[in-house]
CSV table of C-alpha atoms in Angstrom, one decimal:
chain,number,residue,atom,x,y,z
A,17,MET,CA,0.0,0.0,0.0
A,18,ASN,CA,2.5,2.6,-1.2
A,19,HIS,CA,0.0,5.3,-1.0
A,20,ILE,CA,-0.4,5.0,2.7
A,21,SER,CA,2.4,5.5,5.3
A,22,ILE,CA,2.5,5.8,9.0
A,23,ASP,CA,4.5,8.2,11.2
A,24,CYS,CA,4.9,7.7,14.9
A,25,VAL,CA,5.5,10.5,17.4
A,26,ILE,CA,6.9,8.9,20.6
A,27,PHE,CA,7.0,11.2,23.6
A,28,GLY,CA,9.1,10.8,26.7
A,29,PHE,CA,9.5,13.0,29.7
A,30,ASN,CA,12.9,13.5,31.3
A,31,ASN,CA,14.6,16.3,33.3
A,32,ASN,CA,11.3,18.3,33.1
A,33,GLU,CA,11.5,18.3,29.3
A,34,LEU,CA,9.2,16.7,26.8
A,35,LYS,CA,11.2,14.8,24.2
A,36,VAL,CA,10.5,13.0,21.0
A,37,LEU,CA,12.2,9.9,19.7
A,38,LEU,CA,13.7,10.6,16.3
A,39,LEU,CA,15.9,8.8,13.7
A,40,HIS,CA,18.9,10.7,12.4
A,41,LEU,CA,19.2,10.0,8.6
A,42,LYS,CA,22.6,8.9,7.4
A,43,TYR,CA,22.9,10.9,4.2
A,44,SER,CA,20.7,13.9,4.6
A,45,LYS,CA,21.7,14.6,8.2
A,46,GLU,CA,18.0,15.4,8.9
A,47,TYR,CA,15.9,13.9,11.6
A,48,SER,CA,12.9,11.8,10.7
A,49,LEU,CA,10.0,10.3,12.7
A,50,PRO,CA,10.0,6.5,12.9
A,51,GLY,CA,7.7,5.6,9.9
A,52,GLY,CA,7.0,3.2,7.1
A,53,PHE,CA,4.3,2.0,4.7
A,54,LEU,CA,1.2,0.0,5.4
A,55,LYS,CA,1.3,-3.6,4.3
A,56,TYR,CA,-1.5,-5.2,2.4
A,57,ASP,CA,-2.7,-7.5,5.2
A,58,GLU,CA,-2.3,-5.2,8.2
A,59,THR,CA,-4.5,-2.7,10.0
A,60,LEU,CA,-2.9,0.7,10.5
A,61,GLU,CA,-2.6,-0.1,14.2
A,62,GLN,CA,-0.7,-3.3,13.5
A,63,ALA,CA,1.6,-1.5,11.0
A,64,ALA,CA,2.3,1.2,13.6
A,65,GLN,CA,3.3,-1.4,16.1
A,66,ARG,CA,5.6,-3.2,13.6
A,67,ILE,CA,7.2,0.1,12.5
A,68,VAL,CA,8.0,1.2,16.0
A,69,ARG,CA,9.4,-2.2,16.9
A,70,GLU,CA,11.6,-2.4,13.8
A,71,ARG,CA,12.9,1.1,14.0
A,72,THR,CA,13.3,1.7,17.7
A,73,GLY,CA,13.2,-1.7,19.4
A,74,LEU,CA,10.1,-0.8,21.3
A,75,ASP,CA,7.3,-3.4,21.6
A,76,LYS,CA,3.6,-3.2,22.5
A,77,LEU,CA,3.3,0.5,22.8
A,78,PHE,CA,0.0,2.2,23.3
A,79,LEU,CA,-0.2,4.0,20.0
A,80,LYS,CA,-3.0,6.3,19.2
A,81,GLN,CA,-4.1,7.7,15.7
A,82,PHE,CA,-4.4,11.4,15.8
A,83,LYS,CA,-4.5,12.8,12.2
A,84,VAL,CA,-3.9,12.0,8.5
A,85,PHE,CA,-1.6,14.3,6.6
A,86,SER,CA,-2.7,14.5,3.0
A,87,ASP,CA,-1.3,17.5,1.3
A,88,PRO,CA,-0.6,16.3,-2.3
A,89,GLU,CA,2.7,18.1,-2.3
A,90,ARG,CA,4.0,16.7,1.0
A,91,SER,CA,6.0,13.8,-0.4
A,92,LYS,CA,7.6,15.9,-3.2
A,93,SER,CA,9.3,18.5,-1.0
A,94,ASN,CA,12.4,16.5,-0.1
A,95,LYS,CA,12.6,14.1,-2.9
A,96,ALA,CA,16.3,14.6,-3.7
A,97,ILE,CA,17.2,13.9,-0.1
A,98,LEU,CA,14.9,10.9,0.1
A,99,ASP,CA,16.5,9.5,-3.1
A,100,ALA,CA,19.9,9.9,-1.6
A,101,ASP,CA,18.9,8.1,1.6
A,102,MET,CA,17.2,5.3,-0.3
A,103,ALA,CA,19.9,4.9,-3.0
A,104,GLY,CA,20.9,1.4,-3.6
A,105,SER,CA,18.6,0.0,-0.9
A,106,LYS,CA,15.9,-2.1,-2.5
A,107,PRO,CA,13.4,-0.9,-5.0
A,108,ASP,CA,11.8,1.2,-2.2
A,109,LYS,CA,13.1,4.2,-3.9
A,110,THR,CA,10.2,4.5,-6.2
A,111,PHE,CA,7.8,4.8,-3.3
A,112,PHE,CA,8.7,8.4,-3.1
A,113,ASP,CA,8.0,9.1,-6.7
A,114,LYS,CA,4.3,8.7,-5.9
A,115,ARG,CA,2.0,10.7,-3.7
A,116,PHE,CA,1.4,9.1,-0.3
A,117,ILE,CA,-0.7,10.2,2.7
A,118,SER,CA,0.6,9.6,6.2
A,119,VAL,CA,-1.4,8.5,9.3
A,120,GLY,CA,0.0,10.1,12.4
A,121,PHE,CA,0.2,8.0,15.6
A,122,TYR,CA,1.5,9.1,19.0
A,123,SER,CA,2.6,7.4,22.1
A,124,LEU,CA,3.8,8.2,25.6
A,125,VAL,CA,6.6,6.0,26.9
A,126,ASP,CA,8.7,5.4,29.9
A,127,PHE,CA,11.9,7.3,29.1
A,128,ARG,CA,14.1,5.0,31.2
A,129,LYS,CA,12.9,1.8,29.6
A,130,VAL,CA,13.7,2.7,26.0
A,131,LYS,CA,16.8,1.5,24.2
A,132,PRO,CA,16.7,3.6,21.0
A,133,THR,CA,17.9,1.6,18.0
A,134,PRO,CA,18.6,3.1,14.6
A,135,ASP,CA,17.5,1.4,11.4
A,136,LEU,CA,19.1,0.9,8.0
A,137,PHE,CA,18.8,4.5,6.9
A,138,SER,CA,19.8,6.2,10.1
A,139,ASP,CA,23.0,6.4,12.1
A,140,ARG,CA,21.4,7.4,15.4
A,141,CYS,CA,18.1,7.1,17.2
A,142,ASP,CA,17.9,10.1,19.6
A,143,TRP,CA,15.6,11.7,22.2
A,144,VAL,CA,15.3,15.2,21.0
A,145,SER,CA,13.9,18.0,23.2
A,146,LEU,CA,10.9,19.9,21.8
A,147,ASN,CA,12.8,23.1,22.6
A,148,GLU,CA,15.6,22.1,20.1
A,149,ASP,CA,15.1,23.4,16.6
A,150,VAL,CA,16.4,20.5,14.4
A,151,SER,CA,16.1,20.1,10.7
A,152,MET,CA,13.4,17.5,9.8
A,153,LEU,CA,12.3,15.4,6.8
A,154,LEU,CA,9.2,16.3,4.8
A,155,ASP,CA,6.3,17.6,7.0
A,156,HIS,CA,7.5,15.8,10.1
A,157,LYS,CA,7.8,19.0,12.1
A,158,GLN,CA,4.2,19.8,11.4
A,159,ILE,CA,3.2,16.2,12.4
A,160,ILE,CA,5.0,16.7,15.8
A,161,GLN,CA,3.2,20.0,16.3
A,162,GLU,CA,-0.2,18.4,15.7
A,163,ALA,CA,0.7,15.6,18.1
A,164,ILE,CA,1.4,18.1,20.8
A,165,SER,CA,-1.9,19.9,20.2
A,166,THR,CA,-3.7,16.6,20.5
A,167,LEU,CA,-1.8,15.8,23.7
A,168,ARG,CA,-2.8,19.2,25.2
A,169,LEU,CA,-6.5,18.6,24.4
A,170,GLN,CA,-6.2,15.1,25.7
A,171,LEU,CA,-5.3,16.5,29.1
A,172,ASN,CA,-8.9,17.8,29.4
A,173,GLN,CA,-10.5,14.4,28.9
A,174,GLN,CA,-8.2,11.6,29.8
A,175,PRO,CA,-5.6,10.8,32.5
A,176,ILE,CA,-2.0,11.1,31.5
A,177,GLY,CA,1.3,10.4,33.2
A,178,LEU,CA,1.3,6.6,33.8
A,179,LYS,CA,4.2,5.9,31.5
A,180,LEU,CA,5.8,9.3,31.9
A,181,LEU,CA,6.4,9.4,35.6
A,182,PRO,CA,8.0,7.0,38.1
A,183,ARG,CA,5.6,4.7,39.9
A,184,LYS,CA,5.7,6.9,42.9
A,185,PHE,CA,5.6,10.6,42.4
A,186,THR,CA,4.8,13.9,44.2
A,187,MET,CA,2.1,16.3,43.3
A,188,PRO,CA,4.6,18.9,42.2
A,189,GLU,CA,6.2,16.3,39.9
A,190,LEU,CA,2.8,15.6,38.4
A,191,GLN,CA,2.1,19.3,38.0
A,192,THR,CA,5.4,19.8,36.2
A,193,LEU,CA,4.5,17.2,33.7
A,194,TYR,CA,1.2,19.0,33.0
A,195,GLU,CA,2.9,22.4,32.8
A,196,THR,CA,5.5,21.0,30.4
A,197,ILE,CA,2.8,19.6,28.0
A,198,LEU,CA,0.7,22.7,28.2
A,199,GLY,CA,3.7,25.1,28.0
A,200,ARG,CA,2.4,27.3,30.8
A,201,ASP,CA,2.3,27.5,34.6
A,202,LEU,CA,-0.7,26.3,36.6
A,203,ASP,CA,-2.0,27.3,39.9
A,204,ARG,CA,-0.8,24.8,42.6
A,205,ARG,CA,-3.9,24.6,44.7
A,206,ASN,CA,-6.3,24.5,41.8
A,207,PHE,CA,-4.2,21.8,40.1
A,208,GLN,CA,-4.2,19.6,43.3
A,209,ARG,CA,-7.9,20.0,43.8
A,210,LYS,CA,-8.7,19.0,40.3
A,211,MET,CA,-6.3,16.0,40.2
A,212,LEU,CA,-7.7,14.7,43.5
A,213,ASN,CA,-11.3,15.2,42.2
A,214,TYR,CA,-10.5,12.9,39.2
A,215,ASN,CA,-10.2,10.1,41.8
A,216,ILE,CA,-7.4,8.3,39.9
A,217,LEU,CA,-4.6,8.8,42.5
A,218,ASP,CA,-3.7,6.8,45.6
A,219,LYS,CA,-2.0,8.8,48.3
A,220,LEU,CA,0.8,6.6,49.8
A,221,LYS,CA,1.7,6.4,53.4
A,222,GLU,CA,5.4,7.1,52.7
A,223,ARG,CA,6.7,10.5,51.9
A,224,LYS,CA,9.5,11.6,49.7
A,225,THR,CA,12.8,11.9,51.6
A,226,GLY,CA,16.0,13.7,51.0
A,227,GLY,CA,14.7,17.2,50.2
A,228,ALA,CA,15.6,20.2,52.2
A,229,HIS,CA,11.9,21.2,52.7
A,230,LYS,CA,9.2,19.4,54.5
A,231,SER,CA,8.9,16.0,52.8
A,232,PRO,CA,6.0,16.0,50.3
A,233,TYR,CA,3.5,13.2,50.0
A,234,LEU,CA,4.0,10.5,47.4
A,235,TYR,CA,1.2,9.3,45.1
A,236,SER,CA,0.7,6.6,42.6
A,237,PHE,CA,-2.0,6.0,40.0
A,238,ASN,CA,-4.8,3.7,41.0
A,239,MET,CA,-4.6,1.3,38.0
A,240,GLU,CA,-8.2,0.3,38.0
A,241,ARG,CA,-9.6,3.8,38.1
A,242,TYR,CA,-7.0,5.1,35.8
A,243,GLN,CA,-8.0,2.5,33.2
A,244,LYS,CA,-11.6,3.3,33.6
A,245,ALA,CA,-11.0,7.0,33.1
A,246,LEU,CA,-8.9,6.2,30.0
A,247,GLU,CA,-12.0,4.5,28.5
A,248,ASP,CA,-14.8,6.7,29.8
A,249,GLY,CA,-13.1,10.1,30.1
A,250,LEU,CA,-12.3,11.9,33.3
A,251,SER,CA,-15.1,12.1,35.8
A,252,GLY,CA,-16.1,15.4,37.4
A,253,ILE,CA,-16.1,17.4,34.2
A,254,TRP,CA,-19.9,17.2,33.7
B,26,MET,CA,-6.3,6.9,-5.0
B,27,ASN,CA,-8.5,3.8,-4.9
B,28,HIS,CA,-6.9,2.6,-1.7
B,29,ILE,CA,-8.2,5.6,0.2
B,30,SER,CA,-11.9,6.5,0.7
B,31,ILE,CA,-13.7,9.0,2.9
B,32,ASP,CA,-16.9,8.6,4.8
B,33,CYS,CA,-18.8,11.5,6.3
B,34,VAL,CA,-21.0,11.4,9.4
B,35,ILE,CA,-23.2,14.4,9.3
B,36,PHE,CA,-25.1,15.1,12.6
B,37,GLY,CA,-28.2,17.1,13.0
B,38,PHE,CA,-30.4,17.8,16.0
B,39,ASN,CA,-34.1,17.8,15.7
B,40,ASN,CA,-37.0,17.1,18.1
B,41,ASN,CA,-34.6,16.4,20.9
B,42,GLU,CA,-33.0,13.6,18.8
B,43,LEU,CA,-29.5,13.3,17.3
B,44,LYS,CA,-29.8,12.3,13.7
B,45,VAL,CA,-27.4,11.3,10.9
B,46,LEU,CA,-27.7,12.0,7.2
B,47,LEU,CA,-27.7,8.7,5.3
B,48,LEU,CA,-28.1,7.6,1.7
B,49,HIS,CA,-30.5,4.7,1.0
B,50,LEU,CA,-29.0,2.5,-1.6
B,51,LYS,CA,-31.2,1.6,-4.6
B,52,TYR,CA,-30.3,-2.1,-5.0
B,53,SER,CA,-29.3,-3.4,-1.6
B,54,LYS,CA,-31.9,-1.4,0.4
B,55,GLU,CA,-29.2,-0.6,2.9
B,56,TYR,CA,-28.2,2.7,4.2
B,57,SER,CA,-24.7,4.1,3.5
B,58,LEU,CA,-22.7,7.2,4.8
B,59,PRO,CA,-22.0,9.8,2.1
B,60,GLY,CA,-18.6,8.8,0.9
B,61,GLY,CA,-16.2,8.4,-2.0
B,62,PHE,CA,-12.6,8.1,-3.0
B,63,LEU,CA,-9.7,10.5,-2.7
B,64,LYS,CA,-8.6,12.1,-6.0
B,65,TYR,CA,-4.9,12.3,-6.8
B,66,ASP,CA,-4.7,16.1,-6.5
B,67,GLU,CA,-6.9,16.6,-3.4
B,68,THR,CA,-6.2,16.8,0.3
B,69,LEU,CA,-8.6,14.6,2.4
B,70,GLU,CA,-10.3,17.8,3.6
B,71,GLN,CA,-11.0,18.9,0.0
B,72,ALA,CA,-12.2,15.5,-0.9
B,73,ALA,CA,-14.6,15.4,2.1
B,74,GLN,CA,-16.1,18.8,1.1
B,75,ARG,CA,-16.5,17.6,-2.5
B,76,ILE,CA,-18.2,14.4,-1.5
B,77,VAL,CA,-20.6,16.0,0.9
B,78,ARG,CA,-21.5,18.6,-1.8
B,79,GLU,CA,-22.0,16.0,-4.5
B,80,ARG,CA,-24.0,13.6,-2.4
B,81,THR,CA,-26.1,15.8,-0.2
B,82,GLY,CA,-26.0,19.3,-1.8
B,83,LEU,CA,-24.4,20.8,1.3
B,84,ASP,CA,-21.5,23.2,0.8
B,85,LYS,CA,-18.7,24.5,3.0
B,86,LEU,CA,-19.4,22.3,6.0
B,87,PHE,CA,-17.0,22.3,9.0
B,88,LEU,CA,-15.8,18.7,8.6
B,89,LYS,CA,-13.4,17.2,11.1
B,90,GLN,CA,-11.3,14.0,10.7
B,91,PHE,CA,-11.8,11.6,13.6
B,92,LYS,CA,-10.4,8.2,12.7
B,93,VAL,CA,-9.1,6.0,9.9
B,94,PHE,CA,-10.8,2.6,9.5
B,95,SER,CA,-8.3,0.0,8.2
B,96,ASP,CA,-9.4,-3.5,8.8
B,97,PRO,CA,-8.1,-5.4,5.8
B,98,GLU,CA,-11.4,-7.3,5.6
B,99,ARG,CA,-13.7,-4.2,5.8
B,100,SER,CA,-14.2,-3.8,2.0
B,101,LYS,CA,-14.8,-7.5,1.4
B,102,SER,CA,-17.8,-8.0,3.7
B,103,ASN,CA,-20.5,-6.6,1.5
B,104,LYS,CA,-18.9,-7.1,-1.9
B,105,ALA,CA,-21.9,-8.8,-3.5
B,106,ILE,CA,-24.1,-5.9,-2.5
B,107,LEU,CA,-21.6,-3.3,-3.7
B,108,ASP,CA,-21.3,-5.1,-7.0
B,109,ALA,CA,-25.1,-5.0,-7.4
B,110,ASP,CA,-25.2,-1.3,-6.6
B,111,MET,CA,-22.3,-0.4,-8.9
B,112,ALA,CA,-23.4,-2.7,-11.8
B,113,GLY,CA,-23.3,-1.0,-15.1
B,114,SER,CA,-22.2,2.3,-13.7
B,115,LYS,CA,-18.7,3.2,-14.9
B,116,PRO,CA,-15.6,1.0,-14.3
B,117,ASP,CA,-15.8,2.0,-10.6
B,118,LYS,CA,-16.9,-1.5,-9.9
B,119,THR,CA,-13.3,-2.7,-9.6
B,120,PHE,CA,-12.6,-0.3,-6.8
B,121,PHE,CA,-14.3,-2.7,-4.5
B,122,ASP,CA,-12.2,-5.7,-5.5
B,123,LYS,CA,-9.2,-4.1,-3.8
B,124,ARG,CA,-8.7,-3.2,-0.2
B,125,PHE,CA,-9.3,0.4,0.8
B,126,ILE,CA,-9.0,2.2,4.0
B,127,SER,CA,-11.6,4.9,4.9
B,128,VAL,CA,-10.9,8.2,6.7
B,129,GLY,CA,-13.9,9.2,8.8
B,130,PHE,CA,-15.0,12.8,9.0
B,131,TYR,CA,-17.9,14.3,11.0
B,132,SER,CA,-19.9,17.4,10.9
B,133,LEU,CA,-22.6,19.2,12.9
B,134,VAL,CA,-25.2,20.9,10.7
B,135,ASP,CA,-28.2,23.1,11.0
B,136,PHE,CA,-31.0,20.6,10.5
B,137,ARG,CA,-33.4,23.2,9.0
B,138,LYS,CA,-31.0,24.4,6.3
B,139,VAL,CA,-30.3,21.0,4.7
B,140,LYS,CA,-31.9,19.8,1.5
B,141,PRO,CA,-30.9,16.1,1.4
B,142,THR,CA,-30.2,15.0,-2.2
B,143,PRO,CA,-29.7,11.4,-3.2
B,144,ASP,CA,-26.9,10.5,-5.6
B,145,LEU,CA,-26.7,8.0,-8.5
B,146,PHE,CA,-26.6,4.9,-6.4
B,147,SER,CA,-29.3,5.9,-3.9
B,148,ASP,CA,-33.0,6.5,-4.1
B,149,ARG,CA,-33.3,8.6,-0.9
B,150,CYS,CA,-31.2,10.8,1.4
B,151,ASP,CA,-32.7,10.6,4.9
B,152,TRP,CA,-32.2,11.9,8.3
B,153,VAL,CA,-32.1,8.8,10.4
B,154,SER,CA,-32.4,8.9,14.2
B,155,LEU,CA,-29.5,7.2,16.1
B,156,ASN,CA,-32.2,5.3,18.0
B,157,GLU,CA,-33.3,3.6,14.9
B,158,ASP,CA,-31.6,0.3,14.1
B,159,VAL,CA,-31.2,0.3,10.3
B,160,SER,CA,-29.2,-2.0,8.1
B,161,MET,CA,-26.0,-0.4,6.9
B,162,LEU,CA,-23.2,-0.9,4.4
B,163,LEU,CA,-19.8,-2.3,5.3
B,164,ASP,CA,-18.6,-1.1,8.6
B,165,HIS,CA,-20.6,2.2,8.5
B,166,LYS,CA,-22.4,1.4,11.7
B,167,GLN,CA,-19.1,1.2,13.5
B,168,ILE,CA,-17.9,4.5,11.9
B,169,ILE,CA,-21.0,6.2,13.2
B,170,GLN,CA,-20.4,4.8,16.7
B,171,GLU,CA,-16.9,6.1,16.7
B,172,ALA,CA,-18.1,9.5,15.5
B,173,ILE,CA,-20.5,9.7,18.5
B,174,SER,CA,-17.7,8.7,20.9
B,175,THR,CA,-15.5,11.5,19.5
B,176,LEU,CA,-18.4,14.0,19.8
B,177,ARG,CA,-18.9,13.0,23.4
B,178,LEU,CA,-15.2,13.6,24.2
B,179,GLN,CA,-15.3,16.8,22.3
B,180,LEU,CA,-17.9,18.2,24.7
B,181,ASN,CA,-15.2,18.3,27.3
B,182,GLN,CA,-12.8,20.4,25.4
B,183,GLN,CA,-14.7,22.5,22.8
B,184,PRO,CA,-17.9,24.4,22.5
B,185,ILE,CA,-20.7,22.8,20.6
B,186,GLY,CA,-24.2,23.8,19.5
B,187,LEU,CA,-23.7,26.7,17.1
B,188,LYS,CA,-25.1,24.8,14.1
B,189,LEU,CA,-27.3,22.6,16.1
B,190,LEU,CA,-29.5,25.1,17.9
B,191,PRO,CA,-31.5,28.1,16.8
B,192,ARG,CA,-29.7,31.4,17.1
B,193,LYS,CA,-31.6,32.2,20.3
B,194,PHE,CA,-32.1,29.4,22.8
B,195,THR,CA,-32.8,28.7,26.4
B,196,MET,CA,-30.5,27.1,28.9
B,197,PRO,CA,-32.8,24.0,29.1
B,198,GLU,CA,-32.6,23.7,25.3
B,199,LEU,CA,-28.8,23.8,25.4
B,200,GLN,CA,-28.8,21.2,28.2
B,201,THR,CA,-31.1,18.9,26.2
B,202,LEU,CA,-28.6,19.0,23.4
B,203,TYR,CA,-25.7,18.0,25.7
B,204,GLU,CA,-27.8,15.3,27.3
B,205,THR,CA,-28.8,13.9,23.9
B,206,ILE,CA,-25.2,13.6,22.8
B,207,LEU,CA,-24.0,12.2,26.1
B,208,GLY,CA,-27.0,9.8,26.4
B,209,ARG,CA,-27.6,10.7,30.1
B,210,ASP,CA,-29.2,13.3,32.3
B,211,LEU,CA,-27.2,16.2,33.7
B,212,ASP,CA,-27.7,18.2,36.9
B,213,ARG,CA,-29.4,21.5,35.9
B,214,ARG,CA,-27.6,23.8,38.3
B,215,ASN,CA,-24.2,22.3,37.7
B,216,PHE,CA,-24.7,22.5,33.9
B,217,GLN,CA,-25.7,26.1,34.0
B,218,ARG,CA,-22.7,27.1,36.2
B,219,LYS,CA,-20.3,25.3,33.9
B,220,MET,CA,-21.7,26.7,30.7
B,221,LEU,CA,-21.7,30.3,32.1
B,222,ASN,CA,-18.1,29.7,33.3
B,223,TYR,CA,-17.0,29.0,29.8
B,224,ASN,CA,-17.9,32.5,28.9
B,225,ILE,CA,-19.1,31.8,25.4
B,226,LEU,CA,-22.8,32.8,25.9
B,227,ASP,CA,-24.5,36.2,25.7
B,228,LYS,CA,-27.6,36.5,27.9
B,229,LEU,CA,-30.2,38.3,25.9
B,230,LYS,CA,-32.6,40.9,27.3
B,231,GLU,CA,-35.7,39.2,25.8
B,232,ARG,CA,-37.2,36.1,27.3
B,233,LYS,CA,-38.9,33.1,25.6
B,234,THR,CA,-42.6,33.6,25.5
B,235,GLY,CA,-45.5,31.3,25.0
B,236,GLY,CA,-44.8,28.8,27.7
B,237,ALA,CA,-47.1,28.1,30.6
B,238,HIS,CA,-44.3,28.6,33.1
B,239,LYS,CA,-42.2,31.6,34.0
B,240,SER,CA,-40.5,32.7,30.8
B,241,PRO,CA,-37.0,31.4,30.6
B,242,TYR,CA,-34.1,33.7,29.6
B,243,LEU,CA,-32.8,33.4,26.0
B,244,TYR,CA,-29.1,33.1,25.2
B,245,SER,CA,-27.0,33.2,22.0
B,246,PHE,CA,-23.4,32.2,21.4
B,247,ASN,CA,-20.9,35.0,21.5
B,248,MET,CA,-19.3,34.4,18.1
B,249,GLU,CA,-15.9,35.9,18.9
B,250,ARG,CA,-15.4,33.9,22.2
B,251,TYR,CA,-17.0,30.8,20.7
B,252,GLN,CA,-14.5,30.9,17.9
B,253,LYS,CA,-11.6,31.4,20.3
B,254,ALA,CA,-12.7,28.5,22.4
B,255,LEU,CA,-13.0,26.3,19.3
B,256,GLU,CA,-9.3,27.0,18.6
B,257,ASP,CA,-7.8,27.1,22.1
B,258,GLY,CA,-10.2,24.7,23.9
B,259,LEU,CA,-12.6,25.7,26.6
B,260,SER,CA,-11.3,28.0,29.4
B,261,GLY,CA,-11.8,27.2,33.0
B,262,ILE,CA,-10.8,23.5,32.8
B,263,TRP,CA,-7.3,24.1,34.0
């Protein structure tokens, strides 16, 4: 199905920064999202899983469709660079002579569990901070922007954080994650009230130790209620 | 681009019911969503506009992508029926011998402004209530279900109602729209508080007349703030 490709935006959270897993292309020196073409006997979801596994070594991610990118000119823009990267590597080269649409998927992963693995066309697989302005293939920069917009809207309707935070975390750590995704500061008391209202946190008996200040409480997600909120949307909105 | 089709779920609100605009197929007597294939020089958004215009007479709708349906078996399920419908009508018939994915779009329209117009393959274009259990082509029933789920989640992040309600409406009318989409009752005072908090309504000086009870206030959407909330998400959530 050479008309249909998939691109995956894989988010991780580290050092209070939101990062994206990107492949660094050997010849063009540009970054690219992990992506590939749909095979004839796959669903898009299966293809996305396969691509992420092949290109990054990650298995069984929760990947979510967010948008199809279909500008007829999108696959022409960087044709020379694509040709260079694909040169001598299977007949795949001709894929890029034709128009193809790309279905965007995104995923949130546990930064510490990932072993980035480059593929045939790339010399590195890097976590790149969203604050870094790197050069990117085709419309991949736009695809990342749309994924972030989707993530921001998702904060209003679904829980987030399970794969992005350690198992035990403080309320300020959770708030920092939200602030990083939203790109703005939030009111501390208002945030805490809303989060507790959603009823997806367990307050632990232990507190965080080692800080200079009064030790903050630790929380973890209540898996059963977290899962339910993922499916039904957050409670307490209506 | 015979691998890529588009199906449009067009919602209207009438008599306190959510309805979908469907084509009734001549030969199979099944209902179908207005749909068609992507042309080589179109974006998906342009194709969706064209298809809705051709098949229903509606122009310049706000159509929103919500999901791609890509089960490899989806276009095989009703092949016999499709062949009957397409028989003798252009070489289009072969489209259905191949696998194709479908990009779902949805739209909310002003029920009263629509003049449903059947196409070549259909004898009627009907508003069908979501409570009616009609027989449908391919996976179109599933596509409608996913569109409703998307609409429900959208209530949490974006304003809704502009095309679905008359220009002037009462708070109970607005609440009924939300309840219809959500499929459950909402608390009256809580609903009113939240809606006013979103700051997208203008309270009018006139009241609704003609009822037996005390005349309720009339509201209209503040277009500037409604538009802003469509783009930025509803305020007051975080």
